[in-house]
Amino acid sequence: MLFLKWVVDDKPSYSILKVQLSPGESVTAEPGAMVYMSSGVEVKTHTGGFFKGLLRSMLGGESLFLNTFYTHRGGEVWFAPCLPGDIGYVRVSPGKGLIIQDTSYLAHHGSIELSVAWRGFRGILVEGELFWLKAEGDGGVWITSYGSIEELELKPGERAVVDNFHFVAMDDGMKWRIRKFGGLKSFLLGGEGIVVEVEGPGRLYLQTRALPAFIELISKYIGRKK
C-alpha cells in the first residue's frame, strides 16, 4: 500500500495528481476532487467513521463524506484541487501525524484516519477558526496549496515565523503560538498583522500565495463600470 504509483503533472500552477492503482489498492479523496477514472475503478462514498466525519464537517470545515476509489483489476484515477496551485506528498507514519489547514487536504492512501485538531481559542485570530485537520496512521497524504509548496525542515529549537495565510501543514507535535507582527507600528501598518511562530523539530509546509490578498485585489475591480 505504501508503494502506490503516482505522479503530479503540470506543477506548480495547475497541478493534477494521477494515481495508478494495482488490483486491491485504493486511494481516498475529498468530494469533488476526482477529474477522471478509468473503467476498472470503482468508488465508495463513506464518512471515514460517522463521528469523526461529523466532527470534520462541523468543526473542520470539511465535507462529512469521503470518496474511496478502488479496483479489482487495475486502473487509474486523477484528482485536482479547486484552486490553482501545487500538490505535495507527505509521508505519515505511526506516531508522526500531520496537521493540515482545512482547505489543503486533497487525498490520502494507506491506513490513515482523518480527525480534527484543537487549536485553542487563540485559533480565532488565525483565519477565524478553532480547528485544523489531523491525519494519523500509516500511509501518505497529498496536500494542496494556492501557489507552490515550500517545505522547511526545522531543527530542534529552531523557530520560523509564518504569515497565517501562507500556512499549509506541519508535523503533529510541533510547538506553535500566535503573535502580532513586530511592534505596534509594524502590526498596524506592515501588512502582515497576525503571524504563527512554529518551533522544531519537524516539517513545515508553506504556500507561496495567499488567497485573501488575491480576493482583495480583484474586489477592487468588481462592479466597476466599463
mmCIF file of C-alpha atoms in Angstrom:
data_model
loop_
_atom_site.group_PDB
_atom_site.id
_atom_site.type_symbol
_atom_site.label_atom_id
_atom_site.label_comp_id
_atom_site.label_asym_id
_atom_site.label_seq_id
_atom_site.Cartn_x
_atom_site.Cartn_y
_atom_site.Cartn_z
ATOM 1 C CA MET A 1 0.000 0.000 0.000
ATOM 2 C CA LEU A 2 2.874 2.372 0.724
ATOM 3 C CA PHE A 3 4.343 1.782 -2.754
ATOM 4 C CA LEU A 4 1.380 3.223 -4.627
ATOM 5 C CA LYS A 5 2.355 4.533 -8.072
ATOM 6 C CA TRP A 6 1.508 8.176 -8.670
ATOM 7 C CA VAL A 7 2.707 11.342 -10.368
ATOM 8 C CA VAL A 8 1.871 15.053 -10.161
ATOM 9 C CA ASP A 9 1.760 16.768 -13.552
ATOM 10 C CA ASP A 10 1.524 20.451 -14.543
ATOM 11 C CA LYS A 11 3.325 21.694 -11.427
ATOM 12 C CA PRO A 12 3.215 24.135 -9.765
ATOM 13 C CA SER A 13 0.403 26.319 -11.123
ATOM 14 C CA TYR A 14 -2.252 23.847 -12.288
ATOM 15 C CA SER A 15 -1.175 20.585 -10.681
ATOM 16 C CA ILE A 16 -3.060 17.351 -11.181
ATOM 17 C CA LEU A 17 -2.493 14.109 -9.246
ATOM 18 C CA LYS A 18 -2.566 10.877 -11.283
ATOM 19 C CA VAL A 19 -2.698 7.642 -9.266
ATOM 20 C CA GLN A 20 -2.098 4.236 -10.856
ATOM 21 C CA LEU A 21 -3.928 1.530 -8.878
ATOM 22 C CA SER A 22 -2.928 -2.116 -8.943
ATOM 23 C CA PRO A 23 -5.513 -4.792 -8.097
ATOM 24 C CA GLY A 24 -6.538 -4.448 -4.435
ATOM 25 C CA GLU A 25 -5.158 -0.913 -3.995
ATOM 26 C CA SER A 26 -7.233 2.146 -3.112
ATOM 27 C CA VAL A 27 -6.977 5.895 -2.618
ATOM 28 C CA THR A 28 -9.328 8.234 -0.721
ATOM 29 C CA ALA A 29 -10.067 11.852 -1.635
ATOM 30 C CA GLU A 30 -12.263 14.775 -0.702
ATOM 31 C CA PRO A 31 -15.587 15.055 -2.587
ATOM 32 C CA GLY A 32 -15.357 16.866 -5.900
ATOM 33 C CA ALA A 33 -11.629 16.242 -6.369
ATOM 34 C CA MET A 34 -11.959 13.465 -8.968
ATOM 35 C CA VAL A 35 -11.157 14.550 -12.519
ATOM 36 C CA TYR A 36 -11.035 11.173 -14.291
ATOM 37 C CA MET A 37 -11.138 7.462 -13.501
ATOM 38 C CA SER A 38 -10.665 4.528 -15.836
ATOM 39 C CA SER A 39 -13.293 1.853 -16.376
ATOM 40 C CA GLY A 40 -11.530 -0.505 -13.979
ATOM 41 C CA VAL A 41 -12.000 1.792 -10.966
ATOM 42 C CA GLU A 42 -14.975 1.775 -8.582
ATOM 43 C CA VAL A 43 -15.903 4.280 -5.873
ATOM 44 C CA LYS A 44 -17.333 4.012 -2.377
ATOM 45 C CA THR A 45 -18.649 7.086 -0.539
ATOM 46 C CA HIS A 46 -18.362 6.973 3.260
ATOM 47 C CA THR A 47 -17.748 9.116 6.349
ATOM 48 C CA GLY A 48 -14.497 7.502 7.492
ATOM 49 C CA GLY A 49 -16.289 6.868 10.797
ATOM 50 C CA PHE A 50 -19.518 8.784 11.315
ATOM 51 C CA PHE A 51 -18.469 10.603 14.481
ATOM 52 C CA LYS A 52 -15.108 11.661 13.044
ATOM 53 C CA GLY A 53 -16.793 12.664 9.801
ATOM 54 C CA LEU A 54 -19.319 14.736 11.698
ATOM 55 C CA LEU A 55 -16.551 16.500 13.610
ATOM 56 C CA ARG A 56 -14.660 17.210 10.374
ATOM 57 C CA SER A 57 -17.822 18.671 8.892
ATOM 58 C CA MET A 58 -18.937 20.726 11.901
ATOM 59 C CA LEU A 59 -15.560 21.831 13.242
ATOM 60 C CA GLY A 60 -13.000 21.391 10.493
ATOM 61 C CA GLY A 61 -14.974 22.949 7.648
ATOM 62 C CA GLU A 62 -14.748 19.774 5.554
ATOM 63 C CA SER A 63 -17.393 17.585 3.929
ATOM 64 C CA LEU A 64 -18.997 14.872 6.045
ATOM 65 C CA PHE A 65 -18.173 12.336 3.335
ATOM 66 C CA LEU A 66 -15.053 10.973 1.629
ATOM 67 C CA ASN A 67 -14.706 9.013 -1.613
ATOM 68 C CA THR A 68 -12.540 5.888 -1.754
ATOM 69 C CA PHE A 69 -11.509 4.685 -5.214
ATOM 70 C CA TYR A 70 -10.536 1.015 -5.549
ATOM 71 C CA THR A 71 -10.022 -1.618 -8.208
ATOM 72 C CA HIS A 72 -10.009 -5.397 -8.550
ATOM 73 C CA ARG A 73 -8.220 -5.447 -11.917
ATOM 74 C CA GLY A 74 -6.166 -2.270 -12.056
ATOM 75 C CA GLY A 75 -6.929 1.251 -13.193
ATOM 76 C CA GLU A 76 -6.144 4.942 -12.910
ATOM 77 C CA VAL A 77 -7.761 7.926 -11.183
ATOM 78 C CA TRP A 78 -6.906 11.639 -11.366
ATOM 79 C CA PHE A 79 -7.510 14.340 -8.748
ATOM 80 C CA ALA A 80 -7.239 18.130 -8.802
ATOM 81 C CA PRO A 81 -7.844 20.840 -6.166
ATOM 82 C CA CYS A 82 -10.359 23.634 -6.681
ATOM 83 C CA LEU A 83 -7.709 26.379 -6.603
ATOM 84 C CA PRO A 84 -4.775 26.825 -8.992
ATOM 85 C CA GLY A 85 -1.636 25.688 -7.252
ATOM 86 C CA ASP A 86 0.634 22.856 -6.260
ATOM 87 C CA ILE A 87 0.187 19.325 -4.906
ATOM 88 C CA GLY A 88 2.666 17.826 -2.443
ATOM 89 C CA TYR A 89 3.021 14.403 -0.844
ATOM 90 C CA VAL A 90 3.724 13.897 2.857
ATOM 91 C CA ARG A 91 4.575 10.526 4.395
ATOM 92 C CA VAL A 92 2.660 9.817 7.610
ATOM 93 C CA SER A 93 3.761 7.062 9.979
ATOM 94 C CA PRO A 94 2.642 5.807 13.405
ATOM 95 C CA GLY A 95 3.489 8.447 15.990
ATOM 96 C CA LYS A 96 4.211 11.049 13.303
ATOM 97 C CA GLY A 97 0.915 12.609 12.231
ATOM 98 C CA LEU A 98 0.244 15.677 10.134
ATOM 99 C CA ILE A 99 -1.699 18.859 10.927
ATOM 100 C CA ILE A 100 -3.328 20.395 7.827
ATOM 101 C CA GLN A 101 -5.171 23.669 7.352
ATOM 102 C CA ASP A 102 -8.709 22.816 6.274
ATOM 103 C CA THR A 103 -8.528 23.791 2.579
ATOM 104 C CA SER A 104 -5.226 21.985 1.919
ATOM 105 C CA TYR A 105 -6.295 18.325 2.175
ATOM 106 C CA LEU A 106 -6.714 16.588 -1.198
ATOM 107 C CA ALA A 107 -6.332 12.816 -0.781
ATOM 108 C CA HIS A 108 -4.608 10.017 1.121
ATOM 109 C CA HIS A 109 -3.728 6.338 0.935
ATOM 110 C CA GLY A 110 -2.874 3.641 3.433
ATOM 111 C CA SER A 111 -4.259 3.280 6.945
ATOM 112 C CA ILE A 112 -4.885 6.976 7.504
ATOM 113 C CA GLU A 113 -7.547 8.397 9.832
ATOM 114 C CA LEU A 114 -8.722 11.986 9.473
ATOM 115 C CA SER A 115 -9.933 13.899 12.513
ATOM 116 C CA VAL A 116 -9.809 17.459 13.825
ATOM 117 C CA ALA A 117 -7.100 19.102 15.896
ATOM 118 C CA TRP A 118 -7.976 21.691 18.539
ATOM 119 C CA ARG A 119 -6.078 24.941 18.014
ATOM 120 C CA GLY A 120 -7.231 26.568 21.222
ATOM 121 C CA PHE A 121 -9.104 29.851 21.456
ATOM 122 C CA ARG A 122 -6.042 31.632 20.058
ATOM 123 C CA GLY A 123 -7.015 29.978 16.778
ATOM 124 C CA ILE A 124 -9.768 32.585 16.450
ATOM 125 C CA LEU A 125 -7.044 35.025 15.447
ATOM 126 C CA VAL A 126 -5.877 32.764 12.619
ATOM 127 C CA GLU A 127 -8.408 32.682 9.757
ATOM 128 C CA GLY A 128 -11.195 32.855 12.333
ATOM 129 C CA GLU A 129 -11.344 29.124 13.034
ATOM 130 C CA LEU A 130 -10.550 26.942 16.021
ATOM 131 C CA PHE A 131 -9.687 23.657 14.321
ATOM 132 C CA TRP A 132 -7.275 22.126 11.834
ATOM 133 C CA LEU A 133 -7.464 18.701 10.208
ATOM 134 C CA LYS A 134 -5.293 15.920 11.610
ATOM 135 C CA ALA A 135 -4.044 12.867 9.682
ATOM 136 C CA GLU A 136 -2.753 9.881 11.665
ATOM 137 C CA GLY A 137 -1.767 6.313 10.842
ATOM 138 C CA ASP A 138 0.494 4.689 8.261
ATOM 139 C CA GLY A 139 0.452 5.923 4.674
ATOM 140 C CA GLY A 140 0.646 9.202 2.835
ATOM 141 C CA VAL A 141 -1.323 12.419 2.368
ATOM 142 C CA TRP A 142 -1.468 14.711 -0.659
ATOM 143 C CA ILE A 143 -1.751 18.354 0.328
ATOM 144 C CA THR A 144 -2.595 21.294 -1.915
ATOM 145 C CA SER A 145 -1.741 24.968 -1.932
ATOM 146 C CA TYR A 146 -2.598 28.259 -3.565
ATOM 147 C CA GLY A 147 0.659 28.845 -5.394
ATOM 148 C CA SER A 148 3.563 26.424 -4.999
ATOM 149 C CA ILE A 149 4.518 24.490 -1.851
ATOM 150 C CA GLU A 150 7.714 25.160 0.078
ATOM 151 C CA GLU A 151 8.949 22.629 2.663
ATOM 152 C CA LEU A 152 11.069 23.646 5.652
ATOM 153 C CA GLU A 153 12.807 21.169 7.954
ATOM 154 C CA LEU A 154 13.168 22.812 11.362
ATOM 155 C CA LYS A 155 15.833 21.540 13.737
ATOM 156 C CA PRO A 156 15.172 21.119 17.485
ATOM 157 C CA GLY A 157 14.644 24.566 18.968
ATOM 158 C CA GLU A 158 14.720 26.289 15.570
ATOM 159 C CA ARG A 159 11.859 28.727 15.052
ATOM 160 C CA ALA A 160 10.088 30.061 11.976
ATOM 161 C CA VAL A 161 7.620 32.937 11.703
ATOM 162 C CA VAL A 162 4.877 32.360 9.119
ATOM 163 C CA ASP A 163 2.140 34.619 7.809
ATOM 164 C CA ASN A 164 -1.040 32.807 8.847
ATOM 165 C CA PHE A 165 -2.486 32.801 5.309
ATOM 166 C CA HIS A 166 0.632 31.101 3.929
ATOM 167 C CA PHE A 167 0.460 28.146 6.355
ATOM 168 C CA VAL A 168 -0.384 24.768 4.758
ATOM 169 C CA ALA A 169 0.660 21.966 7.124
ATOM 170 C CA MET A 170 3.134 20.858 9.787
ATOM 171 C CA ASP A 171 4.130 17.734 11.670
ATOM 172 C CA ASP A 172 1.918 16.937 14.622
ATOM 173 C CA GLY A 173 3.614 17.741 17.914
ATOM 174 C CA MET A 174 5.469 20.868 16.791
ATOM 175 C CA LYS A 175 5.159 23.805 19.167
ATOM 176 C CA TRP A 176 3.450 26.933 17.857
ATOM 177 C CA ARG A 177 1.972 30.192 19.045
ATOM 178 C CA ILE A 178 0.061 33.150 17.633
ATOM 179 C CA ARG A 179 1.547 36.628 17.906
ATOM 180 C CA LYS A 180 1.381 40.016 16.225
ATOM 181 C CA PHE A 181 3.819 41.020 13.511
ATOM 182 C CA GLY A 182 6.650 43.084 15.046
ATOM 183 C CA GLY A 183 5.864 46.121 17.177
ATOM 184 C CA LEU A 184 2.643 48.132 17.194
ATOM 185 C CA LYS A 185 3.606 50.162 14.110
ATOM 186 C CA SER A 186 4.545 47.039 12.133
ATOM 187 C CA PHE A 187 1.398 45.275 13.321
ATOM 188 C CA LEU A 188 -0.872 48.097 12.138
ATOM 189 C CA LEU A 189 0.994 49.252 9.025
ATOM 190 C CA GLY A 190 3.287 46.403 7.979
ATOM 191 C CA GLY A 191 0.653 44.462 6.039
ATOM 192 C CA GLU A 192 1.187 41.218 7.960
ATOM 193 C CA GLY A 193 -0.997 41.512 11.071
ATOM 194 C CA ILE A 194 -1.093 38.120 12.827
ATOM 195 C CA VAL A 195 1.670 35.557 12.323
ATOM 196 C CA VAL A 196 2.290 31.998 13.509
ATOM 197 C CA GLU A 197 5.583 31.143 15.215
ATOM 198 C CA VAL A 198 6.469 27.453 14.867
ATOM 199 C CA GLU A 199 9.267 25.646 16.710
ATOM 200 C CA GLY A 200 11.055 22.480 15.534
ATOM 201 C CA PRO A 201 11.864 19.736 15.226
ATOM 202 C CA GLY A 202 9.609 18.884 12.331
ATOM 203 C CA ARG A 203 8.455 19.635 8.805
ATOM 204 C CA LEU A 204 6.632 22.838 7.943
ATOM 205 C CA TYR A 205 4.804 23.425 4.642
ATOM 206 C CA LEU A 206 4.017 26.869 3.251
ATOM 207 C CA GLN A 207 2.233 28.193 0.163
ATOM 208 C CA THR A 208 3.697 30.978 -1.953
ATOM 209 C CA ARG A 209 0.406 32.833 -2.478
ATOM 210 C CA ALA A 210 -2.357 33.994 -0.101
ATOM 211 C CA LEU A 211 -5.963 33.752 -1.273
ATOM 212 C CA PRO A 212 -7.331 36.668 0.846
ATOM 213 C CA ALA A 213 -4.815 39.041 -0.739
ATOM 214 C CA PHE A 214 -5.925 37.937 -4.219
ATOM 215 C CA ILE A 215 -9.593 38.316 -3.322
ATOM 216 C CA GLU A 216 -8.925 41.809 -2.006
ATOM 217 C CA LEU A 217 -7.137 42.677 -5.243
ATOM 218 C CA ILE A 218 -9.888 41.530 -7.609
ATOM 219 C CA SER A 219 -12.612 43.035 -5.405
ATOM 220 C CA LYS A 220 -11.295 46.459 -6.425
ATOM 221 C CA TYR A 221 -12.395 45.731 -9.991
ATOM 222 C CA ILE A 222 -15.756 44.062 -9.296
ATOM 223 C CA GLY A 223 -18.668 46.310 -10.114
ATOM 224 C CA ARG A 224 -16.594 48.914 -11.900
ATOM 225 C CA LYS A 225 -18.252 50.448 -14.911
ATOM 226 C CA LYS A 226 -16.585 49.958 -18.257
#
